[in-house]
PDB file of C-alpha atoms in Angstrom:
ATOM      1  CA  UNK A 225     -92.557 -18.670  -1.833  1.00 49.00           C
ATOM      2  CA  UNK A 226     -91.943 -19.625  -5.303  1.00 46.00           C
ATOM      3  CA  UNK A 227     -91.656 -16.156  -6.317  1.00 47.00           C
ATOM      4  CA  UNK A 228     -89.092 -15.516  -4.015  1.00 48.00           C
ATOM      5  CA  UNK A 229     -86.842 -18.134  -5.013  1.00 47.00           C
ATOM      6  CA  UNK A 230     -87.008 -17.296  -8.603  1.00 47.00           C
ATOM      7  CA  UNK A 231     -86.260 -13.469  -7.981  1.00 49.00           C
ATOM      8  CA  UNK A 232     -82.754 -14.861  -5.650  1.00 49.00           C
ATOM      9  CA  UNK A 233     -81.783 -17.521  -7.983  1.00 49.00           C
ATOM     10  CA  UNK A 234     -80.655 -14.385 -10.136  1.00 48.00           C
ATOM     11  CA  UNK A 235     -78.401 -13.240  -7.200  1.00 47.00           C
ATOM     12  CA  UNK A 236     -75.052 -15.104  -7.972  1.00 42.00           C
ATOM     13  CA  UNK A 237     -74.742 -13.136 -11.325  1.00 42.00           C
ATOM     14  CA  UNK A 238     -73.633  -9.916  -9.803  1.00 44.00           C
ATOM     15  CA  UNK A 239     -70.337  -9.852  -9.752  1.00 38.00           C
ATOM     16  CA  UNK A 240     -68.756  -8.069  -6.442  1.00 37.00           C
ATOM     17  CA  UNK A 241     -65.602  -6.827  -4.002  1.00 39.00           C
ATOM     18  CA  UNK A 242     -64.715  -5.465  -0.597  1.00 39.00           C
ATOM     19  CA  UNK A 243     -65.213  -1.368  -0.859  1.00 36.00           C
ATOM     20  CA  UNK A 244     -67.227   0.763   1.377  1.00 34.00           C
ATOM     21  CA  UNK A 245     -70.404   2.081  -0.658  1.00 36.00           C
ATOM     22  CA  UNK A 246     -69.710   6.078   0.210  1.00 36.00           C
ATOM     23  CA  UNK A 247     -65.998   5.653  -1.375  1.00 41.00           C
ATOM     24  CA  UNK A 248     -65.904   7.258  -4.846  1.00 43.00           C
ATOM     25  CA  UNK A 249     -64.897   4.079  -7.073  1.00 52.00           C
ATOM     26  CA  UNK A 250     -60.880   3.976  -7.252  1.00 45.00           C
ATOM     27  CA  UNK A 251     -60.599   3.537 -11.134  1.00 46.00           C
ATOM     28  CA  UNK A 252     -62.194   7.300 -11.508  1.00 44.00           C
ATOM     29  CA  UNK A 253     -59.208   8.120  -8.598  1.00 42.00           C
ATOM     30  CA  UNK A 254     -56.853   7.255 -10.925  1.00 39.00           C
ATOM     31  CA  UNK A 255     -58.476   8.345 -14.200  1.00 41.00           C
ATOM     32  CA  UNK A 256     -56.221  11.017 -14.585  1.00 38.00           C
ATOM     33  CA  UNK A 257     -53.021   9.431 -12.866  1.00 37.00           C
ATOM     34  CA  UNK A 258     -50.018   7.792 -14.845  1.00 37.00           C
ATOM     35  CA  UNK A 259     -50.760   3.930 -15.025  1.00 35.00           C
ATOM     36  CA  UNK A 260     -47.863   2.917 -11.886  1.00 35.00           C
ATOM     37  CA  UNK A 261     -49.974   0.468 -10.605  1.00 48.00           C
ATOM     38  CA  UNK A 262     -49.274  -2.930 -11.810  1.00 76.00           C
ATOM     39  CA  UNK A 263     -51.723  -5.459 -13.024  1.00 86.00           C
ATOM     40  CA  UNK A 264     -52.108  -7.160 -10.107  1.00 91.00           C
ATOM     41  CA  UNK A 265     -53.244  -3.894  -8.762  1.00 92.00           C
ATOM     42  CA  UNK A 266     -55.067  -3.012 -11.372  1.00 93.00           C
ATOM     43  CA  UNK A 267     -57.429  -6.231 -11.194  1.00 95.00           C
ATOM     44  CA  UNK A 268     -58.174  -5.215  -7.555  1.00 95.00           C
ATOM     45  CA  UNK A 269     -59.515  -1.920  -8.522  1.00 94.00           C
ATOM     46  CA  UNK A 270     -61.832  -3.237 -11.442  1.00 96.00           C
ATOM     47  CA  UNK A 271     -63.149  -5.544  -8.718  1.00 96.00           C
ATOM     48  CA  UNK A 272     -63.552  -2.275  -6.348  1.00 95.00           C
ATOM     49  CA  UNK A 273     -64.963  -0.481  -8.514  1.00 95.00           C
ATOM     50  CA  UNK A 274     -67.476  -3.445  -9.470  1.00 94.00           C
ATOM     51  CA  UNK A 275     -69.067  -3.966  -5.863  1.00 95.00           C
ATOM     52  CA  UNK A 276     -69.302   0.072  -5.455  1.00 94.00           C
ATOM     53  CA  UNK A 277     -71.436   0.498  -8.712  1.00 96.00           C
ATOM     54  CA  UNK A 278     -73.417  -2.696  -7.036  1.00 95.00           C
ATOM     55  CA  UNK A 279     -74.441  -1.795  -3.616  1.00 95.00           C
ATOM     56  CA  UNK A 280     -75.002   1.629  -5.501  1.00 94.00           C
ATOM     57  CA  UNK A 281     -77.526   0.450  -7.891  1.00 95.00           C
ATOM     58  CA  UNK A 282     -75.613   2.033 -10.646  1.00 96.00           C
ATOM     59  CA  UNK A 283     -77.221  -0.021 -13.442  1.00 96.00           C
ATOM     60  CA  UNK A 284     -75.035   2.069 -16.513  1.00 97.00           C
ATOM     61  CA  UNK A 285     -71.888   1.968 -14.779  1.00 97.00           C
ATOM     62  CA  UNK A 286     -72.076  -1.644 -13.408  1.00 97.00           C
ATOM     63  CA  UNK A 287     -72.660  -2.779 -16.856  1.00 98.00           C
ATOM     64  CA  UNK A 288     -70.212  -0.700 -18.729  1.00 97.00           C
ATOM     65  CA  UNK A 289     -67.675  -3.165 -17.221  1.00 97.00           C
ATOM     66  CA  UNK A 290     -68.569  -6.059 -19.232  1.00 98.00           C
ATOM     67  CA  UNK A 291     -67.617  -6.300 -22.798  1.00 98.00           C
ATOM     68  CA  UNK A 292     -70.444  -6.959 -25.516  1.00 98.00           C
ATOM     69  CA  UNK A 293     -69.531 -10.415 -26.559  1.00 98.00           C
ATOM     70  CA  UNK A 294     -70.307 -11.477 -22.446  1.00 98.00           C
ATOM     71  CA  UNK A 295     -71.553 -14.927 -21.277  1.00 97.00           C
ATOM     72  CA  UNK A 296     -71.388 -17.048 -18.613  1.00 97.00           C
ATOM     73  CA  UNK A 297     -71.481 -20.895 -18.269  1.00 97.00           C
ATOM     74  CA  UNK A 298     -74.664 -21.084 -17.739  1.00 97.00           C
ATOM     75  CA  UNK A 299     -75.189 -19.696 -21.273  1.00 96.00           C
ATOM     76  CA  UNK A 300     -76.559 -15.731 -20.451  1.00 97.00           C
ATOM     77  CA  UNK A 301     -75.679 -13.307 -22.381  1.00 97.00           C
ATOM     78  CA  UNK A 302     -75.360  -9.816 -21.332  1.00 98.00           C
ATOM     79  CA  UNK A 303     -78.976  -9.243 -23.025  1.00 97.00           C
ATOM     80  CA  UNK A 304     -80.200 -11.710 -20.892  1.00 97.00           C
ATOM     81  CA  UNK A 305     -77.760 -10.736 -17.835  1.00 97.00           C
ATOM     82  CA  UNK A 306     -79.388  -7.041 -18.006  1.00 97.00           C
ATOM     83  CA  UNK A 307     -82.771  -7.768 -17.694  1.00 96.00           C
ATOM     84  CA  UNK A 308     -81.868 -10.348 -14.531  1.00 94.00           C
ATOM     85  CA  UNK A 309     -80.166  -7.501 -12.711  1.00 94.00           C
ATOM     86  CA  UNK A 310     -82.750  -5.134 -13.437  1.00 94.00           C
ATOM     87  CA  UNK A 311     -85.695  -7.197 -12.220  1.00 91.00           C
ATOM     88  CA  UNK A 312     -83.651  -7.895  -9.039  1.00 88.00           C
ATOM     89  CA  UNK A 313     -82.702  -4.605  -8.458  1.00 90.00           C
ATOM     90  CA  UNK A 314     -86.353  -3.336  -8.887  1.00 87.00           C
ATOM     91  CA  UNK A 315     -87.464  -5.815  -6.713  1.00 80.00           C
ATOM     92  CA  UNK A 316     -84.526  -5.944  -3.617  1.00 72.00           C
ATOM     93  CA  UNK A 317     -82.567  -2.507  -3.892  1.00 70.00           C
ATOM     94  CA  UNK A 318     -81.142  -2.966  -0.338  1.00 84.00           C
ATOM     95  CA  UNK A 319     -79.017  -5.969  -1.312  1.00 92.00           C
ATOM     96  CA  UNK A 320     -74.832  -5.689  -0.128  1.00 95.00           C
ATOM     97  CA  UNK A 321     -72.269  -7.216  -1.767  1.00 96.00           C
ATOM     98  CA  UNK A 322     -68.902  -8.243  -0.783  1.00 96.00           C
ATOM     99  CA  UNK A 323     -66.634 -10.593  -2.171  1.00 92.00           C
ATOM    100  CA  UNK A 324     -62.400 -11.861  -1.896  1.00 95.00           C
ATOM    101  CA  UNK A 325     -60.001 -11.821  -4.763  1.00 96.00           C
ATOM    102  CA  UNK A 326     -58.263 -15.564  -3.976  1.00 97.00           C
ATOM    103  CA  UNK A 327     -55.912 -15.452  -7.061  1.00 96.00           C
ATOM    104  CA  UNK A 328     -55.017 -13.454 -10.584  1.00 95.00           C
ATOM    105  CA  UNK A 329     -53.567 -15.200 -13.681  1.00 94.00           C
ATOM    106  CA  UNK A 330     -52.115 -12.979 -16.808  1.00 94.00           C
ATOM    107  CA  UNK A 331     -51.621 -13.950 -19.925  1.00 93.00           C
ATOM    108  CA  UNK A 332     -50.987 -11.141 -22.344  1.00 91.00           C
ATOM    109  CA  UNK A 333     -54.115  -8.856 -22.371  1.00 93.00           C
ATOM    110  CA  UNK A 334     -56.116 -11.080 -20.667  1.00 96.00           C
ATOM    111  CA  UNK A 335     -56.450 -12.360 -17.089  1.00 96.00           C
ATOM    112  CA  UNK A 336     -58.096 -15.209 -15.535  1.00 97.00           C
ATOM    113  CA  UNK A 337     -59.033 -14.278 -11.565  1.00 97.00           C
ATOM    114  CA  UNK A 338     -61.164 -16.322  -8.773  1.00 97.00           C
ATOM    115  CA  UNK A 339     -63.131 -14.765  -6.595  1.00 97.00           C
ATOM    116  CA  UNK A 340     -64.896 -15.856  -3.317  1.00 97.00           C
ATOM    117  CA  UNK A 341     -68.360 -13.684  -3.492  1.00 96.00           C
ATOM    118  CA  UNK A 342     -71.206 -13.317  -0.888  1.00 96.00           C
ATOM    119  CA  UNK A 343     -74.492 -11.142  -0.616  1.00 96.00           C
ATOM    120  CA  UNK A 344     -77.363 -10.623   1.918  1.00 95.00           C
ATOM    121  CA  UNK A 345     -80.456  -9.017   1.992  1.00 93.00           C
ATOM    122  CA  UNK A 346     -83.773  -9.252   3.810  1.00 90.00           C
ATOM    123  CA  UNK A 347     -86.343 -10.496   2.095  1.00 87.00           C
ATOM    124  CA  UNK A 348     -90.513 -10.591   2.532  1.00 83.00           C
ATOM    125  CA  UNK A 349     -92.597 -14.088   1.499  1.00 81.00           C
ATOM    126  CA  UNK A 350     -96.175 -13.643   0.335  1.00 77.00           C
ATOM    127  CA  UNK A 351     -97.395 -12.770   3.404  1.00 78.00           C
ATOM    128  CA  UNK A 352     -95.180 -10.159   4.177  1.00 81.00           C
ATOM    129  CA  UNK A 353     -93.271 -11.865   6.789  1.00 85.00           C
ATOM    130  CA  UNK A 354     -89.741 -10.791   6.988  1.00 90.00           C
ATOM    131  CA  UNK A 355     -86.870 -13.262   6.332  1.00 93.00           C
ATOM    132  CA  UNK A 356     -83.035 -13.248   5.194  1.00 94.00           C
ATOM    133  CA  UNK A 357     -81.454 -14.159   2.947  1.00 94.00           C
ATOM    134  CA  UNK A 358     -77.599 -15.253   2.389  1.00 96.00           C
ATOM    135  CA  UNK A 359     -75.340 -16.474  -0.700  1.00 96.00           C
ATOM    136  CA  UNK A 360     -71.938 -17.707  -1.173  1.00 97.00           C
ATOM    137  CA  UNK A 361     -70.211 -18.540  -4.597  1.00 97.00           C
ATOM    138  CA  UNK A 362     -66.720 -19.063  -6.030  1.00 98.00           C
ATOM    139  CA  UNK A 363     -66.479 -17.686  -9.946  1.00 98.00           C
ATOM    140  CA  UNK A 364     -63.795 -17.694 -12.252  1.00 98.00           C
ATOM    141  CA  UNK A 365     -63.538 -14.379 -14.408  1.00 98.00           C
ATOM    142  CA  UNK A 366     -62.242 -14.010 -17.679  1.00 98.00           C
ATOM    143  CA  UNK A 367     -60.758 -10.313 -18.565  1.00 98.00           C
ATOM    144  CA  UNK A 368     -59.855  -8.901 -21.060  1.00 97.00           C
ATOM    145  CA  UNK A 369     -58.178  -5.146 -21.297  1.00 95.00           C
ATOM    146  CA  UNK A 370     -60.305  -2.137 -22.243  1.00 94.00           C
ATOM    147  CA  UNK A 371     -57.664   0.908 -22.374  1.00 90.00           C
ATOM    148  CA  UNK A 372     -56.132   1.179 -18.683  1.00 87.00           C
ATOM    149  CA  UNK A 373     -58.524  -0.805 -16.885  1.00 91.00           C
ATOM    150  CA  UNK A 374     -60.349  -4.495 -17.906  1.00 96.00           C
ATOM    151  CA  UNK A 375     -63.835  -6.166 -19.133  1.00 98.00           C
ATOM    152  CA  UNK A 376     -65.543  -8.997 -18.280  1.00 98.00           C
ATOM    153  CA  UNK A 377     -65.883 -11.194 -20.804  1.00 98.00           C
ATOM    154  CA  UNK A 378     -66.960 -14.311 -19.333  1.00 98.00           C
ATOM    155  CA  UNK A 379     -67.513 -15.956 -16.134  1.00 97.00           C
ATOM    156  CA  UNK A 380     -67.503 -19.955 -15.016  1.00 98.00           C
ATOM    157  CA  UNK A 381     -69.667 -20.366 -11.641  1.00 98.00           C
ATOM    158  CA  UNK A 382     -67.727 -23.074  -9.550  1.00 98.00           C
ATOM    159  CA  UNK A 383     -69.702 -23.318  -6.754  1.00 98.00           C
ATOM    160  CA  UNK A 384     -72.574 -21.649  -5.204  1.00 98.00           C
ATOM    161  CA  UNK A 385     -75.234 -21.700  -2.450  1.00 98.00           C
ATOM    162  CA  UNK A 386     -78.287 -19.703  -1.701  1.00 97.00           C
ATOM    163  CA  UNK A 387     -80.054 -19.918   2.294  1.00 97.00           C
ATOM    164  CA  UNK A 388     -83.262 -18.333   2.536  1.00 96.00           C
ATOM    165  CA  UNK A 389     -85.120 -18.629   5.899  1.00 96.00           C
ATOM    166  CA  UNK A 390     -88.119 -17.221   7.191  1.00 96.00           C
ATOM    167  CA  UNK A 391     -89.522 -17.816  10.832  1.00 94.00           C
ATOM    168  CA  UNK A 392     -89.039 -20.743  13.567  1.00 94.00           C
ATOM    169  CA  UNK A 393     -86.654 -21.794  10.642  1.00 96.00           C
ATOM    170  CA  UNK A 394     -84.208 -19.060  11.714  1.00 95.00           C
ATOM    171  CA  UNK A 395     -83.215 -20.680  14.837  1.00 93.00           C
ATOM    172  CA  UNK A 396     -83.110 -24.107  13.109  1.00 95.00           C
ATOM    173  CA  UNK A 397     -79.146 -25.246  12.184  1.00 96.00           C
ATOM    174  CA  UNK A 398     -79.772 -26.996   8.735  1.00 97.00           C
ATOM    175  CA  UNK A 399     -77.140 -27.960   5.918  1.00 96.00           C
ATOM    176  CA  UNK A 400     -77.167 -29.493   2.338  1.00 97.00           C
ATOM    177  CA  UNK A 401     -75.114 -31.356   0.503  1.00 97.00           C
ATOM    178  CA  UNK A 402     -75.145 -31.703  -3.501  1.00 98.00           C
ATOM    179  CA  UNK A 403     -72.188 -32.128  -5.444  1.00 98.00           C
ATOM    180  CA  UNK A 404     -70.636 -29.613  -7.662  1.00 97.00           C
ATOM    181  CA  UNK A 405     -70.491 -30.922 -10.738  1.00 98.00           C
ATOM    182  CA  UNK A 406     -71.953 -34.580 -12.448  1.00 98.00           C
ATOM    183  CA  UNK A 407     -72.112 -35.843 -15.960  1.00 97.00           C
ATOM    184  CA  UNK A 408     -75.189 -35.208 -17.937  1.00 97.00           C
ATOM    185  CA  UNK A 409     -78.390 -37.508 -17.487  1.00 96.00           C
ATOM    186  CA  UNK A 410     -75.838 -39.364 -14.348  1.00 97.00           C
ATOM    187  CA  UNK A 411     -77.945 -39.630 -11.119  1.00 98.00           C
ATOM    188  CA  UNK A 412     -76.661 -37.998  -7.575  1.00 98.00           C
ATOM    189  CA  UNK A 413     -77.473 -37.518  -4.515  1.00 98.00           C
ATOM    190  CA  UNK A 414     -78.726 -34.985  -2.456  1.00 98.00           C
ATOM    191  CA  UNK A 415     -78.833 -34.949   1.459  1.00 98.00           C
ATOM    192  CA  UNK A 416     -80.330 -32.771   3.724  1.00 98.00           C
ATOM    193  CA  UNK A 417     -79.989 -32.214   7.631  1.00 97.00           C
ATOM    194  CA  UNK A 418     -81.527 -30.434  10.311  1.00 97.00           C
ATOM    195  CA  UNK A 419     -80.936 -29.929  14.101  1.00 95.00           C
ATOM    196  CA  UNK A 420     -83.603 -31.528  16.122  1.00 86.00           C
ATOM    197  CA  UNK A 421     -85.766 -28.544  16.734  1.00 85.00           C
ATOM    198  CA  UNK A 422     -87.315 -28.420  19.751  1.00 87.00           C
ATOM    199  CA  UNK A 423     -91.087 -27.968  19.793  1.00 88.00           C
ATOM    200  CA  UNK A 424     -91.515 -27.774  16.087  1.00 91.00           C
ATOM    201  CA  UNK A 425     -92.511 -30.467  13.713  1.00 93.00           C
ATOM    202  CA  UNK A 426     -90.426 -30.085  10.370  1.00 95.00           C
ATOM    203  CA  UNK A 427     -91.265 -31.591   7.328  1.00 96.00           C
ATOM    204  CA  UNK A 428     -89.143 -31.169   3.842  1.00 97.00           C
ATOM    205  CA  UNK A 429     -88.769 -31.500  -0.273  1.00 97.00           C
ATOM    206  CA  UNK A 430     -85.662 -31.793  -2.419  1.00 97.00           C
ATOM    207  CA  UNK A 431     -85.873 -31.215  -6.115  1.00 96.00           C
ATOM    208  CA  UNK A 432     -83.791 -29.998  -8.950  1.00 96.00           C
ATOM    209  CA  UNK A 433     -84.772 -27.676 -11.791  1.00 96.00           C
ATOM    210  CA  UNK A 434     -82.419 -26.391 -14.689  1.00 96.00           C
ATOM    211  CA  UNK A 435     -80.349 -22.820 -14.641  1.00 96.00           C
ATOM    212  CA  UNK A 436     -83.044 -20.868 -17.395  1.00 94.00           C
ATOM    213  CA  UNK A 437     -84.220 -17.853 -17.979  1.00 92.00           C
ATOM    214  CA  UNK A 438     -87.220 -17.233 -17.462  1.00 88.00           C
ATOM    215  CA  UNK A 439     -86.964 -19.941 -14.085  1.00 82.00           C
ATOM    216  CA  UNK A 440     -89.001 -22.815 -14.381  1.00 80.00           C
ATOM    217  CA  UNK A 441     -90.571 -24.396 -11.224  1.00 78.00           C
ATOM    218  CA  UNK A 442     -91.569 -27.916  -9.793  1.00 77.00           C
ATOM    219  CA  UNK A 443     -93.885 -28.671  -7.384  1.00 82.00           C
ATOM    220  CA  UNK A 444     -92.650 -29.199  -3.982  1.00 84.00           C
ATOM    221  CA  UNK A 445     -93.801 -32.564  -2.700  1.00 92.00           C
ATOM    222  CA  UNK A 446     -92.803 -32.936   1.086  1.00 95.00           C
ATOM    223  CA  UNK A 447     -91.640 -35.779   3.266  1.00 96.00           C
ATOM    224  CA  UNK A 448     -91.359 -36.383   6.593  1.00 95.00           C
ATOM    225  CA  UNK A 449     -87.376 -36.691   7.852  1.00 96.00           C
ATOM    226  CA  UNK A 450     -85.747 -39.830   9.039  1.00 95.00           C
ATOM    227  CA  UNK A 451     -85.424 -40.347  12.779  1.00 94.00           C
ATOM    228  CA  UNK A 452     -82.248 -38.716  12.504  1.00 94.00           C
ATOM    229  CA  UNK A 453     -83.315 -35.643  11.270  1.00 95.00           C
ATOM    230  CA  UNK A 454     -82.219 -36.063   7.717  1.00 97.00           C
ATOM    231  CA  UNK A 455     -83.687 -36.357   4.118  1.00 98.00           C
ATOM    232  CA  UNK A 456     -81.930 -37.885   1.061  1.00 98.00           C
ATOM    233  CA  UNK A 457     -83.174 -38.007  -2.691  1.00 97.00           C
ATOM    234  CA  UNK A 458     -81.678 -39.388  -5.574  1.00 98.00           C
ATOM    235  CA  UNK A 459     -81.728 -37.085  -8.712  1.00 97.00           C
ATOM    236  CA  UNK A 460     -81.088 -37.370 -12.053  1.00 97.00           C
ATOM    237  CA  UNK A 461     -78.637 -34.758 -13.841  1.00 98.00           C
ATOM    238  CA  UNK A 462     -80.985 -33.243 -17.119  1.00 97.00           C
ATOM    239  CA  UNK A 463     -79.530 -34.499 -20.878  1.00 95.00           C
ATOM    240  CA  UNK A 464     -79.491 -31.126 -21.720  1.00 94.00           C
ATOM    241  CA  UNK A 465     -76.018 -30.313 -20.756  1.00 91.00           C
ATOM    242  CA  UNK A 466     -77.675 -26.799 -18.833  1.00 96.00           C
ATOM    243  CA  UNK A 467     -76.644 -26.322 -15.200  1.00 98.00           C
ATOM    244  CA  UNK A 468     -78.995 -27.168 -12.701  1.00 98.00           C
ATOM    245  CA  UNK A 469     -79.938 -25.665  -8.721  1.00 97.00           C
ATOM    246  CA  UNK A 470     -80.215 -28.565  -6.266  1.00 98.00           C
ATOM    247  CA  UNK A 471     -83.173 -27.254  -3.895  1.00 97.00           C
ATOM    248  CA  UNK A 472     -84.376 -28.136  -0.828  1.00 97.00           C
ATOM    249  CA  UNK A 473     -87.485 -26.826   1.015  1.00 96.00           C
ATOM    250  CA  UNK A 474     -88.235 -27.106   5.204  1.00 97.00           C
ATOM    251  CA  UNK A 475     -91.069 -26.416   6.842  1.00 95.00           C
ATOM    252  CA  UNK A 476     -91.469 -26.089  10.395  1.00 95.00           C
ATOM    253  CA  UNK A 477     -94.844 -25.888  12.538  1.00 94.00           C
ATOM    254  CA  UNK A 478     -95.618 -26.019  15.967  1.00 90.00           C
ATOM    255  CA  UNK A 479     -96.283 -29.637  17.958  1.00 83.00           C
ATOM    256  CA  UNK A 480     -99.542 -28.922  19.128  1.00 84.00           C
ATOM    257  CA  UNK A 481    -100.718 -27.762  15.641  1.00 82.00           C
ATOM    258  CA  UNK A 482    -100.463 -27.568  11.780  1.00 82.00           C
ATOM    259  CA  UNK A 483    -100.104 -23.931  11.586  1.00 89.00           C
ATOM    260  CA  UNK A 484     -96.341 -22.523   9.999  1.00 92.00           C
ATOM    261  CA  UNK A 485     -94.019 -21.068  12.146  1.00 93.00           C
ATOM    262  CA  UNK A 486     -91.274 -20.987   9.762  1.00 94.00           C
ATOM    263  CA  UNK A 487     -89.828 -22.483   6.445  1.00 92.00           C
ATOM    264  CA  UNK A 488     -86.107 -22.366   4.356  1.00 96.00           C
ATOM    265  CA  UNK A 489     -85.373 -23.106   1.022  1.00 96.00           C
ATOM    266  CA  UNK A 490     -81.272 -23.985   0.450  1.00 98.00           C
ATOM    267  CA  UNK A 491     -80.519 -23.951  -2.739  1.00 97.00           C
ATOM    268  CA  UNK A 492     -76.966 -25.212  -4.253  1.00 98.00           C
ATOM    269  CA  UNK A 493     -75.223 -25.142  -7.936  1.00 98.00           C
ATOM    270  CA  UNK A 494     -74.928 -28.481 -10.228  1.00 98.00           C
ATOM    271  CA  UNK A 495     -73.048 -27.815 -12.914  1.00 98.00           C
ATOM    272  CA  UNK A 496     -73.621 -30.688 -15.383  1.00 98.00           C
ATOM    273  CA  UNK A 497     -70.603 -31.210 -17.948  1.00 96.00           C
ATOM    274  CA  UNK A 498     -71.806 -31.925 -21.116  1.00 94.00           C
ATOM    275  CA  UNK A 499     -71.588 -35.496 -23.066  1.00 89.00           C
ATOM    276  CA  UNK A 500     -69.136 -35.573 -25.650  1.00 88.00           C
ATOM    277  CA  UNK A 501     -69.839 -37.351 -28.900  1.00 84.00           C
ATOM    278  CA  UNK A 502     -66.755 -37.049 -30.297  1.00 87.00           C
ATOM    279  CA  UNK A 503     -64.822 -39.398 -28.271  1.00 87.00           C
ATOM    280  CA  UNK A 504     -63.901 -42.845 -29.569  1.00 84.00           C
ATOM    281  CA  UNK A 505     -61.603 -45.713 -27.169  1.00 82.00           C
ATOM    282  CA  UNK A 506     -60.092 -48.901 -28.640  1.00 78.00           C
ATOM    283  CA  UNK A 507     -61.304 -52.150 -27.339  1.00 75.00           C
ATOM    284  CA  UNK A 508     -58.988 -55.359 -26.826  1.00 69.00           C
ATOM    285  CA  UNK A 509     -59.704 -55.970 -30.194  1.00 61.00           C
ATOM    286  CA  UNK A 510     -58.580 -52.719 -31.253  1.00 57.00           C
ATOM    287  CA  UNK A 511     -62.191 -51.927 -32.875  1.00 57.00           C
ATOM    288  CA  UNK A 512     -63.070 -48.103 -32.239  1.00 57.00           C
ATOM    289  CA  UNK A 513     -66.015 -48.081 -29.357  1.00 54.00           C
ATOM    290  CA  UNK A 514     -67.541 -44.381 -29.471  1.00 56.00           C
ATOM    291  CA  UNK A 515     -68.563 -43.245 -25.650  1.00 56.00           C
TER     292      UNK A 515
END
């Protein structure tokens, strides 16, 4: 199972839009057209164009719209970004993308534009059992223009979750709650609740583990759930200033036995802002306190 979160961990980096896959991607359309479209416009198709190289698997052209000086908040560079993609597009080729374009700032040659993105996929654990997979993330782009169309040249992840569920666990209704963002080395909580499923016995684990590259795993260590079907842990944010996954982990056997019928992992974003050093308050005594 392990392996299977690591490999969908990587998902939220692809960046994607609302296009059919058999459409011809609009910015080649217009190659040859007389730039009347305004920006606004303009924006739209780069995003087009993005989700149709995408679902296409079109590894050049999907990567020819980011510029070379690329990275994200999570500190990957497009080095790093390239070999994600291509291990995940190796691995799950029949992955769709779709995604919203909520709003599109300009400032000069650059614009700033938020986007609502989601992906799904079916996906098989280690013992070949069939199982899907959803994800749902709000990003921030940073563009920049290259010629008549645009480059990414970085991206902030707001928000984003990942659902995985094999199984019994498909049938289960099941939701997690982590904040989005917390102070370096501050502790949060995490909650987790289920819908009282009937006939199974569920058990579950909550754990955090730091945005790297390669991913590095915990143990899961698993606890029964409250009588009200839910499971809280307390975590504490790494001093690292890297963004973290909250994760959670449920799984489901039958009441008669302790054989699996089913198990989910949920997985949400924790960004973790960074302490600053460089910021110094006056006291009532108008001495210089550094935070």
């Amino acid at each position: 199972m392990k392996r299977i979160i690591l490999l969908f961990l990587a998902i939220i980096t692809l960046t994607t839009s609302s296009v059919f896959a058999d459409e011809l991607p609009i910015r080649e359309k217009f190659n040859n057209s007389k730039p009347t479209y305004s920006n606004k416009y303009s924006v739209i198709r780069f995003f087009q164009d993005q989700v149709y190289y995408a679902n296409k698997k079109d590894f050049k052209e999907f990567f020819s719209l980011y510029a070379p000086e690329y990275t994200n908040n999570d500190g990957f560079n497009l080095k790093v970004s390239k070999e994600i993609i291509s291990d995940l597009w190796k691995e799950k080729s029949e992955i769709k993308y779709h995604n919203t374009v909520n709003t599109i700032s300009f400032y000069g040659d650059f614009a700033i534009v938020n986007v609502t993105e989601t992906s799904t996929a079916n996906v098989l654990n280690e013992s070949n059992q069939k199982g899907t997979l959803k994800s749902c993330s709000n990003i921030t782009y940073y563009l920049k223009r290259a010629g008549k169309s645009w480059q990414i040249v970085s991206e902030n992840v707001v928000s984003e979750e990942i659902n995985m569920r094999w199984g019994d666990a498909k049938c289960v209704a099941m939701f997690m709650e982590a904040p989005n963002e917390v102070a370096a080395n501050s502790e949060y909580s995490t909650k987790l609740y289920i819908a009282p499923p009937t006939g199974l016995q569920a058990i579950g684990s909550i754990s955090s583990e730091k945005i790297a590259y390669p991913q590095r795993t915990q143990k899961d260590v698993f606890r029964k759930f409250a009588p009200d079907f839910s499971l809280e842990r307390l975590l504490i944010a790494n001093s690292d200033n890297t963004n973290e996954y909250a994760i959670s982990t449920i799984m489901f056997s039958s009441a008669n036995s302790n054989k699996v019928t089913g198990y989910a992992c949920l997985i949400r974003r924790v960004n973790v802002v960074p302490h600053n050093n460089f910021i110094e308050v006056k006291n009532n005594s108008n001495e210089k306190v550094k935070k």
